[in-house]
Amino acid sequence: MSEEKKYGDPIGAAIKEYADKRRPEDIIVSSDICEDDIIPLEVLFRKHDEMPAIEQKALSLARGHVLDVGAGAGIHATYLQDLGFKVDCIDISQGAVDYLKSNELNAERINFFSLKDRKYDTILMLMNGIGIAGKLSNLETTLQHAKSLLNPGGKILCDSSDIHSLYEDEDGALWVDLNTEYYGNFRFQMKYKKQKGPWFDWLYVDFDNLFKASKNVGLKAIRVLEEDDHYLAEITLEK
């Protein structure tokens, strides 16, 4: 059975249903190392004034031709397009891409790593979009590919979280499984009603490791804004 037939499109189904009915259901996120979490559908349809400060700041830093990676329901792309930016959206969810197109956004169903021979001034990877690296060991490769898509003077805007607090004991001591490469490496599965997606690797990376990986591929990462363990980074070509 092919991957297309074996798994559903929970994100796409959720976006379509919420757009049609505005019914506040949740997307269930299962993990291999912690309890299930949820993504409230309303989060995918927020207006600019409902977004957290980190996302608002990232949008204010966007310049030129923008690539929105993992665009979802297009809240960031729509805001920028309304301001006059040229925005390309990509997502691996066919349902999400169909919805984006229905809202007159330029959208394509394609994996980020399959993009070639294109250039952008800004690559947006919000809502921990840098997590597509999957594992810390793949972060440099991910940044190198993003770098190949940048125009001179271009930038990558991404946010992530240092999730070390998940591994703290009650007394504040940090425990880490020594058999794992990095404590921010996760495996997730998305579920919406009866639809399930495949398990996938996802990375939460602390800023120090993002800075090192960026430097190793000729990029410079600056921490623009920080809220608790969550931060926004602006990554540019090293001069």
Coordinates of C-alpha atoms in Angstrom, one line a residue:
M1 CA 0.0 0.0 0.0
S2 CA 1.4 3.4 -1.0
E3 CA 2.0 6.1 1.6
E4 CA -0.7 8.2 -0.1
K5 CA -3.3 5.4 0.5
K6 CA -2.0 4.2 3.8
Y7 CA -2.3 7.5 5.6
G8 CA -4.8 10.3 5.6
D9 CA -4.3 14.1 5.5
P10 CA -5.3 15.1 9.0
I11 CA -4.0 18.7 8.7
G12 CA -5.8 19.2 5.4
A13 CA -9.0 17.7 6.6
A14 CA -8.9 19.8 9.7
I15 CA -8.3 23.1 7.8
K16 CA -11.1 22.3 5.3
E17 CA -13.6 21.4 8.0
Y18 CA -12.8 24.5 10.2
A19 CA -13.0 26.8 7.1
D20 CA -16.4 25.3 6.2
K21 CA -18.0 25.0 9.6
R22 CA -15.8 27.1 12.1
R23 CA -16.2 24.2 14.5
P24 CA -13.4 24.4 17.1
E25 CA -12.1 20.8 17.1
D26 CA -8.5 19.8 18.0
I27 CA -5.7 18.2 16.0
I28 CA -4.2 15.5 18.3
V29 CA -0.4 15.2 18.3
S30 CA 1.0 11.9 19.5
S31 CA 4.7 11.6 20.5
D32 CA 6.9 8.6 21.1
I33 CA 8.3 10.1 24.4
C34 CA 5.6 12.2 26.0
E35 CA 1.8 12.4 26.4
D36 CA -0.5 13.5 23.5
D37 CA -0.8 17.2 22.9
I38 CA -3.3 19.2 20.9
I39 CA -3.3 21.9 18.2
P40 CA -6.5 23.9 18.5
L41 CA -7.8 24.6 15.0
E42 CA -8.3 28.3 15.8
V43 CA -4.5 28.6 16.0
L44 CA -4.3 27.9 12.3
F45 CA -6.7 30.7 11.5
R46 CA -5.5 33.6 13.7
K47 CA -5.5 37.1 12.6
H48 CA -2.3 39.2 12.9
D49 CA -3.3 40.8 16.2
E50 CA -3.9 37.4 17.7
M51 CA -0.5 36.0 16.8
P52 CA 2.2 35.9 19.5
A53 CA 4.8 38.6 19.5
I54 CA 7.5 36.3 18.0
E55 CA 5.4 35.7 14.9
Q56 CA 4.4 39.4 14.6
K57 CA 8.1 40.4 14.8
A58 CA 9.1 37.8 12.2
L59 CA 6.5 39.2 9.7
S60 CA 7.7 42.7 10.3
L61 CA 11.2 41.6 9.3
A62 CA 10.1 39.9 6.0
R63 CA 11.5 41.5 2.8
G64 CA 11.1 41.0 -0.9
H65 CA 10.0 37.7 -2.4
V66 CA 8.9 35.4 0.4
L67 CA 8.8 31.6 0.7
D68 CA 6.4 30.4 3.4
V69 CA 7.5 26.9 4.4
G70 CA 4.7 24.7 5.8
A71 CA 2.2 27.4 5.2
G72 CA -0.8 25.6 6.6
A73 CA -4.0 27.7 6.3
G74 CA -1.8 30.7 5.2
I75 CA -2.2 33.1 8.0
H76 CA 1.3 34.5 7.6
A77 CA 1.3 34.4 3.8
T78 CA -2.1 36.1 3.6
Y79 CA -0.9 38.9 5.9
L80 CA 2.2 39.5 3.8
Q81 CA 0.4 39.3 0.5
D82 CA -2.1 41.8 1.7
L83 CA 0.8 44.2 2.4
G84 CA 1.9 43.8 -1.2
F85 CA 4.6 41.1 -0.8
K86 CA 5.0 38.3 -3.4
V87 CA 4.6 35.1 -1.5
D88 CA 5.1 31.5 -2.5
C89 CA 3.5 28.9 -0.1
I90 CA 4.6 25.2 0.1
D91 CA 3.1 22.4 2.2
I92 CA 3.1 18.6 2.1
S93 CA -0.7 18.6 2.9
Q94 CA -2.8 18.5 -0.3
G95 CA -5.8 19.8 1.7
A96 CA -3.8 22.7 3.0
V97 CA -2.5 23.5 -0.6
D98 CA -6.1 23.3 -2.0
Y99 CA -7.3 25.7 0.7
L100 CA -4.4 28.1 0.1
K101 CA -5.2 28.2 -3.6
S102 CA -8.8 28.8 -2.9
N103 CA -7.7 32.0 -1.1
E104 CA -5.7 33.2 -4.1
L105 CA -2.4 32.3 -2.6
N106 CA 0.4 30.8 -4.8
A107 CA 0.7 27.4 -3.3
E108 CA 2.4 24.1 -4.2
R109 CA 2.4 20.7 -2.6
I110 CA 6.1 20.0 -2.4
N111 CA 8.7 18.9 0.2
F112 CA 11.0 21.8 1.1
F113 CA 14.1 19.7 0.4
S114 CA 12.8 19.1 -3.2
L115 CA 12.8 22.8 -4.0
K116 CA 15.6 23.7 -6.5
D117 CA 16.6 26.5 -8.9
R118 CA 14.6 29.1 -7.0
K119 CA 15.6 32.2 -5.1
Y120 CA 14.0 34.1 -2.3
D121 CA 14.7 37.2 -0.2
T122 CA 12.9 35.8 2.9
I123 CA 12.3 32.2 3.9
L124 CA 9.7 32.0 6.6
M125 CA 9.8 28.9 8.9
L126 CA 7.4 29.9 11.6
M127 CA 5.6 27.8 14.3
N128 CA 8.9 25.9 14.7
G129 CA 9.2 25.3 11.0
I130 CA 12.9 24.7 11.3
G131 CA 11.7 21.4 12.9
I132 CA 11.6 19.9 9.4
A133 CA 15.3 19.1 10.0
G134 CA 13.9 16.2 12.0
K135 CA 17.1 15.7 14.0
L136 CA 19.9 17.8 15.2
S137 CA 22.3 15.8 12.9
N138 CA 20.2 17.0 9.9
L139 CA 20.2 20.7 10.9
E140 CA 23.2 21.7 9.0
T141 CA 21.9 20.0 5.8
T142 CA 18.6 21.8 6.3
L143 CA 20.3 25.2 6.7
Q144 CA 22.6 24.5 3.7
H145 CA 19.6 23.8 1.5
A146 CA 17.8 27.0 2.8
K147 CA 21.0 28.9 2.0
S148 CA 20.9 27.6 -1.6
L149 CA 17.5 29.2 -2.0
L150 CA 18.5 32.7 -0.8
N151 CA 19.1 35.7 -2.9
P152 CA 22.2 37.8 -1.9
G153 CA 21.2 39.7 1.2
G154 CA 18.4 37.2 1.9
K155 CA 17.3 35.9 5.3
I156 CA 15.8 32.9 7.0
L157 CA 13.3 33.7 9.8
C158 CA 12.6 30.8 12.1
D159 CA 11.5 30.2 15.7
S160 CA 12.0 27.2 18.0
S161 CA 12.1 26.3 21.6
D162 CA 14.7 25.0 24.0
I163 CA 12.6 22.2 25.6
H164 CA 15.1 21.3 28.3
S165 CA 12.4 22.0 30.9
L166 CA 10.6 18.8 29.9
Y167 CA 13.5 16.9 31.3
E168 CA 13.8 18.7 34.6
D169 CA 13.1 16.9 37.9
E170 CA 11.2 18.6 40.6
D171 CA 14.4 19.9 42.1
G172 CA 15.5 21.4 38.8
A173 CA 18.1 18.7 37.9
L174 CA 18.2 17.8 34.3
W175 CA 17.9 14.2 33.2
V176 CA 18.6 13.1 29.6
D177 CA 18.6 9.7 28.0
L178 CA 22.2 9.2 27.1
N179 CA 21.1 6.8 24.3
T180 CA 19.6 9.7 22.3
E181 CA 21.5 12.1 20.1
Y182 CA 19.8 15.2 21.4
Y183 CA 16.9 15.9 23.8
G184 CA 15.1 18.0 21.1
N185 CA 14.7 15.2 18.7
F186 CA 11.1 14.0 18.6
R187 CA 8.8 11.7 16.6
F188 CA 5.2 12.8 16.1
Q189 CA 2.0 11.7 14.5
M190 CA -0.9 14.0 13.7
K191 CA -4.5 12.8 14.1
Y192 CA -7.8 14.5 13.2
K193 CA -10.9 12.5 13.9
K194 CA -10.5 9.2 12.0
Q195 CA -7.6 10.5 9.9
K196 CA -4.0 9.7 10.9
G197 CA -0.8 10.9 9.2
P198 CA 2.5 9.0 9.2
W199 CA 5.0 9.2 12.1
F200 CA 7.7 11.8 11.4
D201 CA 10.8 13.2 13.0
W202 CA 10.7 16.8 14.3
L203 CA 13.4 19.0 15.9
Y204 CA 13.2 21.5 18.7
V205 CA 16.5 23.2 18.8
D206 CA 18.1 25.5 21.4
F207 CA 19.6 28.7 20.0
D208 CA 23.2 27.8 20.8
N209 CA 23.0 24.7 18.6
L210 CA 21.2 26.7 15.9
F211 CA 23.9 29.3 16.0
K212 CA 26.7 26.7 15.7
A213 CA 25.0 24.9 12.8
S214 CA 24.4 28.1 11.0
K215 CA 28.0 29.2 11.4
N216 CA 29.2 25.8 10.1
V217 CA 27.4 26.4 6.8
G218 CA 28.4 30.0 6.3
L219 CA 25.4 31.6 7.9
K220 CA 25.0 34.0 10.9
A221 CA 22.1 33.5 13.3
I222 CA 20.9 36.3 15.6
R223 CA 18.4 35.9 18.4
V224 CA 15.9 38.7 17.6
L225 CA 13.3 38.0 20.3
E226 CA 12.9 35.6 23.2
E227 CA 9.9 34.6 25.3
D228 CA 10.6 32.1 28.1
D229 CA 12.2 29.2 26.2
H230 CA 10.9 30.2 22.8
Y231 CA 12.9 32.4 20.5
L232 CA 12.9 34.0 17.0
A233 CA 16.1 33.8 15.0
E234 CA 17.1 35.8 11.9
I235 CA 19.7 33.9 9.8
T236 CA 21.7 35.7 7.1
L237 CA 24.7 35.0 4.9
E238 CA 27.9 35.5 6.8
K239 CA 29.9 38.6 5.5

